[in-house]
Short mmCIF file of C-alpha atoms in Angstrom, two decimals:
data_model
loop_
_atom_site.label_atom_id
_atom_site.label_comp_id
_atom_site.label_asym_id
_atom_site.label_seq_id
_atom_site.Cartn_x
_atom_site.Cartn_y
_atom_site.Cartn_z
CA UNK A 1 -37.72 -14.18 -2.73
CA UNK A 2 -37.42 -13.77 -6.09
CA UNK A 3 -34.21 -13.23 -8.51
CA UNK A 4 -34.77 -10.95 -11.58
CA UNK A 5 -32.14 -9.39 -14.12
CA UNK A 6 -33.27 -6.11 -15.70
CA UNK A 7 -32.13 -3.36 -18.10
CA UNK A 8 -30.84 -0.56 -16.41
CA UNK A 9 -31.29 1.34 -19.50
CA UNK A 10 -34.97 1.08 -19.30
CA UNK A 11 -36.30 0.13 -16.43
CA UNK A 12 -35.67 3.34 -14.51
CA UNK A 13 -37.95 2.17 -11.41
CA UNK A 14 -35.79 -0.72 -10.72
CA UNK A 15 -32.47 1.55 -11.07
CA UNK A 16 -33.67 3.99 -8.42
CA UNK A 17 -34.63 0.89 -6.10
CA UNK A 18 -31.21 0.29 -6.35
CA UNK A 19 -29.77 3.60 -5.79
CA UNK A 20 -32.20 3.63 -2.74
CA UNK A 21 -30.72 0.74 -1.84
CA UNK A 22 -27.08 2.01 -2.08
CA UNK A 23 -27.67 5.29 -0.38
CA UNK A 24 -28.85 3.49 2.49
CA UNK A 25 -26.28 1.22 2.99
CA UNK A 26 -23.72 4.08 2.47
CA UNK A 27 -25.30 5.44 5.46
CA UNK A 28 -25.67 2.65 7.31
CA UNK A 29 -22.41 1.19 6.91
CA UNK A 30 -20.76 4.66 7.74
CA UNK A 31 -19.22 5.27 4.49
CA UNK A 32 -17.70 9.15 4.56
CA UNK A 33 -17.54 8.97 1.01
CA UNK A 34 -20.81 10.66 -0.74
CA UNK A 35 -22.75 7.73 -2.83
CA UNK A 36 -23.00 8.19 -6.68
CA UNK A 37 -25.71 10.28 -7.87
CA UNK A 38 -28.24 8.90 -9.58
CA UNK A 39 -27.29 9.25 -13.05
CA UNK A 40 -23.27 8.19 -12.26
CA UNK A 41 -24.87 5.34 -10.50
CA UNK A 42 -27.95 4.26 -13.42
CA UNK A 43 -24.52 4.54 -16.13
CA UNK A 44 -22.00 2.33 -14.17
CA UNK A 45 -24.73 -0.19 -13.74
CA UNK A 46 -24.76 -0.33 -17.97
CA UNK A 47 -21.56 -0.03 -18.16
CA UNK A 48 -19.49 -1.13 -15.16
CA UNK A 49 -16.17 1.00 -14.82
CA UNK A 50 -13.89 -0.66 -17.88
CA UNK A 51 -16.53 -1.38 -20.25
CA UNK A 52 -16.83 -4.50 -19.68
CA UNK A 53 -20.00 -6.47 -20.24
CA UNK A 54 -22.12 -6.21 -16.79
CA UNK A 55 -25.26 -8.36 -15.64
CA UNK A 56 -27.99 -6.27 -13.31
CA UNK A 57 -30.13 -8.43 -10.86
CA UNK A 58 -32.09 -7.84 -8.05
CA UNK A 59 -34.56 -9.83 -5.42
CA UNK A 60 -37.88 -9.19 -4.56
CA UNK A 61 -39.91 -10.22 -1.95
CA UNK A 62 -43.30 -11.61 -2.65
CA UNK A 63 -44.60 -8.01 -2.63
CA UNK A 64 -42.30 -7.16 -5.12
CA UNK A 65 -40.06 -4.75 -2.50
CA UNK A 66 -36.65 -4.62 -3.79
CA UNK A 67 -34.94 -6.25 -0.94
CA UNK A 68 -30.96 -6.57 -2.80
CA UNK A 69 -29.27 -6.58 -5.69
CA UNK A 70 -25.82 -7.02 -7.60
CA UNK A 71 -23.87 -6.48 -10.71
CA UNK A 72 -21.24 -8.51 -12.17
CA UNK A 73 -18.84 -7.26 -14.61
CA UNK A 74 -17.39 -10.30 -16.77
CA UNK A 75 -14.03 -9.00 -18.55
CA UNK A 76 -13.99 -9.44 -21.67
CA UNK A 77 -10.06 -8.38 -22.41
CA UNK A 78 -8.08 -8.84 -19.64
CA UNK A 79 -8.23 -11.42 -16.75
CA UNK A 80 -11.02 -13.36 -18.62
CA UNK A 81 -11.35 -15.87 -16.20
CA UNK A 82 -13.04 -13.21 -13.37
CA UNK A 83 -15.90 -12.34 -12.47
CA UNK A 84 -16.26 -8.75 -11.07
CA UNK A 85 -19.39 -8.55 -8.25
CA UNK A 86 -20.82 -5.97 -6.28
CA UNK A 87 -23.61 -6.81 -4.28
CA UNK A 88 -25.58 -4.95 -1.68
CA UNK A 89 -28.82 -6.00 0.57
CA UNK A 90 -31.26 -3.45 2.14
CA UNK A 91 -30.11 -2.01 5.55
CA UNK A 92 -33.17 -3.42 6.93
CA UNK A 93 -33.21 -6.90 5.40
CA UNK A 94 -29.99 -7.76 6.66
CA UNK A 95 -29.03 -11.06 8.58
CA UNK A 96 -31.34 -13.03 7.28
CA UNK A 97 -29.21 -14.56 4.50
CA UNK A 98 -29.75 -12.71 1.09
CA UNK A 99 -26.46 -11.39 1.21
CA UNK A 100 -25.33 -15.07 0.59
CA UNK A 101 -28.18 -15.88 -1.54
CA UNK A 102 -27.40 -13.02 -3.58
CA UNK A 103 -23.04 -14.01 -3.91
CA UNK A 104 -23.99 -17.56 -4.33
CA UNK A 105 -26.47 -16.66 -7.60
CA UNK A 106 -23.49 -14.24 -8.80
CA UNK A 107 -21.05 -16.88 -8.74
CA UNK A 108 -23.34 -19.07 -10.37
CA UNK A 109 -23.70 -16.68 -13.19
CA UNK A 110 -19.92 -16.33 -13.09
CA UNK A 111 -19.71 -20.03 -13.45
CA UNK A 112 -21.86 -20.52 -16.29
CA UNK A 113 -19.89 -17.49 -18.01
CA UNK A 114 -16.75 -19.77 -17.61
CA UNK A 115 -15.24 -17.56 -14.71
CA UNK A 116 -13.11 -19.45 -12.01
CA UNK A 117 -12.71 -16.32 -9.67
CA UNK A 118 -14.87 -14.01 -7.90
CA UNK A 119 -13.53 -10.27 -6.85
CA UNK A 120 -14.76 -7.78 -4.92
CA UNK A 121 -14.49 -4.79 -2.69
CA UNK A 122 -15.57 -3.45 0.92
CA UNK A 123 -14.60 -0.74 3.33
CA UNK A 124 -11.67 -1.85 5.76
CA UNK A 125 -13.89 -2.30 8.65
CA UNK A 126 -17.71 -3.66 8.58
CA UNK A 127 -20.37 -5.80 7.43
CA UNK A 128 -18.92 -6.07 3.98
CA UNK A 129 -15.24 -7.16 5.34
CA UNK A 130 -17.03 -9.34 8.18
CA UNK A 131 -18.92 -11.26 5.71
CA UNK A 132 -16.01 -11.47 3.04
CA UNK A 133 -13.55 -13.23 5.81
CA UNK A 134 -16.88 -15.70 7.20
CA UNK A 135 -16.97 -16.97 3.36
CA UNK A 136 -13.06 -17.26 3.14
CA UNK A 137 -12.33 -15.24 0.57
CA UNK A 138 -8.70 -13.80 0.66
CA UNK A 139 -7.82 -9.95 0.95
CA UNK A 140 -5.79 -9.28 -2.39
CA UNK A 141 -5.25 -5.48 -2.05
CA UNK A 142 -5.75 -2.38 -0.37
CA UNK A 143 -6.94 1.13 -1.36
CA UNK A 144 -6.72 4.10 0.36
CA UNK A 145 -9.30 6.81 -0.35
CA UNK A 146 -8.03 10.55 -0.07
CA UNK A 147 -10.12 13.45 -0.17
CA UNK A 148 -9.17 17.40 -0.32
CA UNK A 149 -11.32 20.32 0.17
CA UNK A 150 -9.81 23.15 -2.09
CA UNK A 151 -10.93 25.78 -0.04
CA UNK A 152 -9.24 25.04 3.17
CA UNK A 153 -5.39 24.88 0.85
CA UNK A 154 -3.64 28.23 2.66
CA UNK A 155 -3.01 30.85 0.43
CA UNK A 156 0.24 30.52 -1.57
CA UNK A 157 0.46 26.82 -1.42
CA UNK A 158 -0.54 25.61 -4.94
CA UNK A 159 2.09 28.85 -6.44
CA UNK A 160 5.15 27.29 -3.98
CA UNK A 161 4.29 23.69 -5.11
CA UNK A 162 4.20 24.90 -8.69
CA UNK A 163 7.29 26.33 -8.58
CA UNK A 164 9.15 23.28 -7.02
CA UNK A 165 7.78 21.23 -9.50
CA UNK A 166 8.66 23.84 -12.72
CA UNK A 167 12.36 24.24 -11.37
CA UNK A 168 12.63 20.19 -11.75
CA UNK A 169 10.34 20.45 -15.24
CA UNK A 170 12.73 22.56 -17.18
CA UNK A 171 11.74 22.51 -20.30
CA UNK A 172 8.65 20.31 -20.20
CA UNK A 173 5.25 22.42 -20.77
CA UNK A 174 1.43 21.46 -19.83
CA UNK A 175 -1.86 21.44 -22.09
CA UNK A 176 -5.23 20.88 -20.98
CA UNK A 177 -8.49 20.58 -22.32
CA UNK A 178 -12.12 19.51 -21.26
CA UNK A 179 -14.20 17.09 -23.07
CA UNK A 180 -13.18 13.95 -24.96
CA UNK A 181 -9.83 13.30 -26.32
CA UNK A 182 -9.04 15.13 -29.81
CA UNK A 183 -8.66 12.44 -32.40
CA UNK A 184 -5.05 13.52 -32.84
CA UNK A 185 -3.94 12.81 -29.35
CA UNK A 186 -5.51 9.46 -28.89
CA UNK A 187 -2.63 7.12 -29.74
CA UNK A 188 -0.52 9.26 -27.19
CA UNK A 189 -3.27 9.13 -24.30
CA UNK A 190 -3.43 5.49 -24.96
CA UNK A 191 0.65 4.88 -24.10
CA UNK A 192 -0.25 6.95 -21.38
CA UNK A 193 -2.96 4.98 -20.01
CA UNK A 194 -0.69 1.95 -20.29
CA UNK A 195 1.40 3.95 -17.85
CA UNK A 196 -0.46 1.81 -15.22
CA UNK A 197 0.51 -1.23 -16.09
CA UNK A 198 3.35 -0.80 -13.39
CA UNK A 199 1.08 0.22 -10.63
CA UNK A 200 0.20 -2.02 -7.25
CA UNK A 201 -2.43 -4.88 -8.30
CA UNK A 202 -3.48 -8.00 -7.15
CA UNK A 203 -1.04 -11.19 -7.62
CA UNK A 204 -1.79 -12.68 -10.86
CA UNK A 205 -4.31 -9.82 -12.13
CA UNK A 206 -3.54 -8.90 -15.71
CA UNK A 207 -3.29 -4.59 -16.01
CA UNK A 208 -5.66 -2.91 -19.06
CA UNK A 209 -4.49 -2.74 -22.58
CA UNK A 210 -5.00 0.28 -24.08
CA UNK A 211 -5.68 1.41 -27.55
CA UNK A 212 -6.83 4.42 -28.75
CA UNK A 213 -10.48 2.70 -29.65
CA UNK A 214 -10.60 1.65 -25.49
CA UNK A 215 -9.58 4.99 -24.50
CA UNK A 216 -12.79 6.90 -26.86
CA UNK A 217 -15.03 3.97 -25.42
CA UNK A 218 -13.52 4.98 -22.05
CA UNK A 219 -14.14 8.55 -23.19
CA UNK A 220 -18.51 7.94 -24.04
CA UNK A 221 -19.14 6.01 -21.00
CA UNK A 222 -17.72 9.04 -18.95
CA UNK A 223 -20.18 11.47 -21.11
CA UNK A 224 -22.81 9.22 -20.66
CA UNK A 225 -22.59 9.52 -16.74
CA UNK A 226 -22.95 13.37 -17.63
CA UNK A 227 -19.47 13.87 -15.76
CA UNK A 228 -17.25 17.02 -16.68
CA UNK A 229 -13.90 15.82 -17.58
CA UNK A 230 -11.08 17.64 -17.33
CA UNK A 231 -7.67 16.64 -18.81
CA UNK A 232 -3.86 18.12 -17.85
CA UNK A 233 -1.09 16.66 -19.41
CA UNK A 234 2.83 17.73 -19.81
CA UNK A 235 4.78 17.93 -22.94
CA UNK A 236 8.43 16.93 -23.71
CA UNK A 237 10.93 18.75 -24.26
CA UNK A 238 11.50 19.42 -28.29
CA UNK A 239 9.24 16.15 -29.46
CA UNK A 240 6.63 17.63 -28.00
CA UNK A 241 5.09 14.28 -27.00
CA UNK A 242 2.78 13.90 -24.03
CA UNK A 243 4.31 12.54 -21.34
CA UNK A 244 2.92 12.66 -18.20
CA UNK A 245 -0.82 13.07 -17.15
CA UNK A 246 -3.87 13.16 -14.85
CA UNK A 247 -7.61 13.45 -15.11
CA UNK A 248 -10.28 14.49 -13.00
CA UNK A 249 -14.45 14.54 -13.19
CA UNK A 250 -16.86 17.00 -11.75
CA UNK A 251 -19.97 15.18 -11.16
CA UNK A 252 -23.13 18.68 -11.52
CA UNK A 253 -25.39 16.58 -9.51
CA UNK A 254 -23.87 17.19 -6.18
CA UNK A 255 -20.64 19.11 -7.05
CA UNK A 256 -18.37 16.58 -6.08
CA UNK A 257 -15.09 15.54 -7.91
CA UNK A 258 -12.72 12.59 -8.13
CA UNK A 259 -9.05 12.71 -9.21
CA UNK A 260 -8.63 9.97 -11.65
CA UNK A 261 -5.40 8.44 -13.28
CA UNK A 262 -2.35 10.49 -13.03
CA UNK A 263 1.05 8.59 -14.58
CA UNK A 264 4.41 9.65 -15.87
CA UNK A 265 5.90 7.83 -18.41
CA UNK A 266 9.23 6.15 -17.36
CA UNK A 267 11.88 7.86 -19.12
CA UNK A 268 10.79 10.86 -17.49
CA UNK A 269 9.92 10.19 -14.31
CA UNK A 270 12.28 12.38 -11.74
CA UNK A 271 11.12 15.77 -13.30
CA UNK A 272 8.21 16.23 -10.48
CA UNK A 273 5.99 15.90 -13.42
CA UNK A 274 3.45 14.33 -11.36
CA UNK A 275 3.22 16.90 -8.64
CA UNK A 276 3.35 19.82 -11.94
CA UNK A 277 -0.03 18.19 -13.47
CA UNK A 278 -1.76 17.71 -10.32
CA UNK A 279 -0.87 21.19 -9.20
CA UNK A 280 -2.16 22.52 -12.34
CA UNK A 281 -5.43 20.61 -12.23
CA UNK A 282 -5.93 22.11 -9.25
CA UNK A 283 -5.82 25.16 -10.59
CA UNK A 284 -7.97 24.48 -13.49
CA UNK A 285 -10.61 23.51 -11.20
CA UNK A 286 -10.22 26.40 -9.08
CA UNK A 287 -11.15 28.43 -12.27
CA UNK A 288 -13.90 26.54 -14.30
CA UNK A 289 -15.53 24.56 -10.87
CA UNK A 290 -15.24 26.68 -7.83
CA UNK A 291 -18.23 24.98 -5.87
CA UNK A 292 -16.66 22.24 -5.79
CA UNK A 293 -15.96 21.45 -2.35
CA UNK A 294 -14.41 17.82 -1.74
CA UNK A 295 -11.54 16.28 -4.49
CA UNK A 296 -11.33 12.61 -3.67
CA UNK A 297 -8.67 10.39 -4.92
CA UNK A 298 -8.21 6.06 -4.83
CA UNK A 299 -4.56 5.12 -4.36
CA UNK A 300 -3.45 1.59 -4.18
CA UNK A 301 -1.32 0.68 -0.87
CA UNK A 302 2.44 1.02 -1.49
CA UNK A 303 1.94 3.86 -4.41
CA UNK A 304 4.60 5.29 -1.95
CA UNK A 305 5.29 8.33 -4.84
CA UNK A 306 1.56 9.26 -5.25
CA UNK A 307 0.59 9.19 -1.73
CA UNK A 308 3.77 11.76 -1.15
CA UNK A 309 1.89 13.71 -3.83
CA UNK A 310 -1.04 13.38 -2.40
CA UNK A 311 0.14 14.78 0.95
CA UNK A 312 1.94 17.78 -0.41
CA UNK A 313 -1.25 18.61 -1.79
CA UNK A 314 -3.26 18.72 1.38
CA UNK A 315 -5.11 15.56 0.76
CA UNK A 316 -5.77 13.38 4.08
CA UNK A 317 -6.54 9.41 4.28
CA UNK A 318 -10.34 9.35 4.68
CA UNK A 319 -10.86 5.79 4.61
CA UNK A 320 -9.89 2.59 3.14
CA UNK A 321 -11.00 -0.11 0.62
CA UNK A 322 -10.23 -4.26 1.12
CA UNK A 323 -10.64 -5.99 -2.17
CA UNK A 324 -11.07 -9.76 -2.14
CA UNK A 325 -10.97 -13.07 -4.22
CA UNK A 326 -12.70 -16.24 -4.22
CA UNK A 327 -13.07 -19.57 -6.11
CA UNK A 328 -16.59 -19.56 -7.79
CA UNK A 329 -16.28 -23.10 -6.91
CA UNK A 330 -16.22 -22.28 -3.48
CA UNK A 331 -19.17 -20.61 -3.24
CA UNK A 332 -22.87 -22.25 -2.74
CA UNK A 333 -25.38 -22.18 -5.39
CA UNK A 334 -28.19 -20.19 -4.35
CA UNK A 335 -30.75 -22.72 -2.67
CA UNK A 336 -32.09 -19.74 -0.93
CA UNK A 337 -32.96 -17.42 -3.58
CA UNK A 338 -36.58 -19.07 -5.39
CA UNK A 339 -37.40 -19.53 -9.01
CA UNK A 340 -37.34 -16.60 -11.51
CA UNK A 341 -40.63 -14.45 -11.24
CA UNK A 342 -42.64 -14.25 -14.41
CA UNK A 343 -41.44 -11.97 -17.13
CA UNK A 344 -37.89 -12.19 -15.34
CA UNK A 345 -34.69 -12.44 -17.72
CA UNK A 346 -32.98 -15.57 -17.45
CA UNK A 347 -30.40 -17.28 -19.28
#
């Protein structure tokens, strides 16, 4: 077997070997959630998911089958001393030890990169969690995923929750808009952002700092994955300032959607302003994306307020996520993956 970083900008043939690759194991693992379309999946593997600077490899056999691969994000801002890896092996090609191969040469290129920690994510139950807990690694954090189909909300549901959340609003007024963030509201979106700073992470793990030049780089990587992006925030009372807000992508490959950040600034938290945005993204996407059939949502364990949210919405727990951390030092170089093949990328 043969290691072999590539350009997922270019090399579209080795991208879809990959997405091959992930579709499978989506299936075979028994993941509900739908895997990223192709273009969602060829962008994040530029870009990672915080624009971050990200390293694509793969392994070949010595037919050149694609038989694995990973990416490793490296932060660049925040939490500079870990390494970010997802890494995935064939259905077929399993138990036979590329999975370790595969971490091993990731934390090697973590280690040369001057990163002292290794993270990563699986589903609660599985191969991934069974071979996270054989290396040692420690379980930092738990997500729940929550998913809604619009269609089955009863009639009247999203007009009572609106007006619970309006009587405790008074005052406080919603925009929206689709797109990228105006110019004039990026300094704003940015506090917002920072909102999260206060949400569940792992012990030790620095939160994002957000500027307004992060959130338009946040802004081009989401066009770039061809995403339609839909923004609802509230208003305050006479300063007008945004206060609270929440986001949410339509992906036109397959239809699907995913509720992103939703936060409420401190001093005016208590107003239901959460549950007011949400509601009214909802009905935003009733009106400009009606074939959209599934809304899923990532929640961190103990986001006690969001997951009420969440429920009063009609969202259900459809699975969960495990993420993990261990010392790059801990982890075997990768005696089991062979010498570059020619033409391959290497440091």
């Amino acid at each position: 077997m043969r290691t072999e970083r590539f350009d997922p900008e270019n090399d579209t043939v080795a991208v879809r070997a990959c997405h091959d690759i992930h579709v499978a194991a989506y299936r075979a693992d028994g993941v509900r959630r739908a895997p990223m379309s192709p273009r969602v999946f060829s962008t994040w593997m530029r870009y990672g998911w915080a624009e971050s600077p990200v390293e694509s490899w793969l392994a070949r056999d010595d037919e050149g089958e694609v038989l694995g691969w990973y990416l490793l994000c490296l932060p660049d801002r925040e939490n500079p001393h870990v390494g970010d890896v997802t890494a995935v092996v064939a259905p077929a090609r399993r138990r036979a030890g590329l999975g370790t191969a595969l971490l091993g040469h990731a934390a090697d290129r973590a280690r040369q990169a001057d990163r002292t920690l290794l993270t990563g994510h699986s589903q609660e139950a599985g191969a991934g969690a069974d071979f996270a807990r054989a290396l040692g690694a420690r379980r930092t954090l738990a997500g729940v995923f929550w998913a809604l189909r619009p269609r089955s909300l009863p009639a009247g549901r999203l007009a009572a929750l609106r007006a619970e959340a309006a009587a405790a609003a008074a005052g406080y007024s919603l925009v929206s808009w689709e797109g990228p963030t105006a110019e004039y509201r990026l300094v704003e979106v940015a506090a917002l952002f920072g909102v999260e700073a206060d949400a569940p992470r792992a012990e030790g793990a620095e939160p994002p700092g957000w500027d307004p030049a992060r959130v338009r780089t946040c802004d081009q990587r989401i066009a770039n994955q061809g995403w339609r992006y839909y923004t609802v925030a509230a208003r305050a009372p006479r300063s007008g300032r945004l206060v609270a807000i929440t986001q949410l992508g339509v992906d036109p490959f397959d239809g699907s959607a995913f509720q992103q950040l939703t936060a409420v600034t401190g001093p005016h938290r208590g107003h239901r302003l959460g549950l007011l945005v949400k509601v009214a993204m909802l009905e935003l996407l009733a009106a400009h994306e009606p074939q959209v059939t599934q809304i899923l949502t990532l929640t961190a364990t103990g986001n006690e307020h969001m997951d009420t949210i969440n429920t009063q919405l009609g969202f259900t727990v459809l699975e969960r996520q495990l993420s993990w951390e261990l010392e790059t030092a801990r982890i075997p170089r990768p005696a089991d993956l062979g010498a570059p093949s020619p033409g391959a990328t290497q440091p």
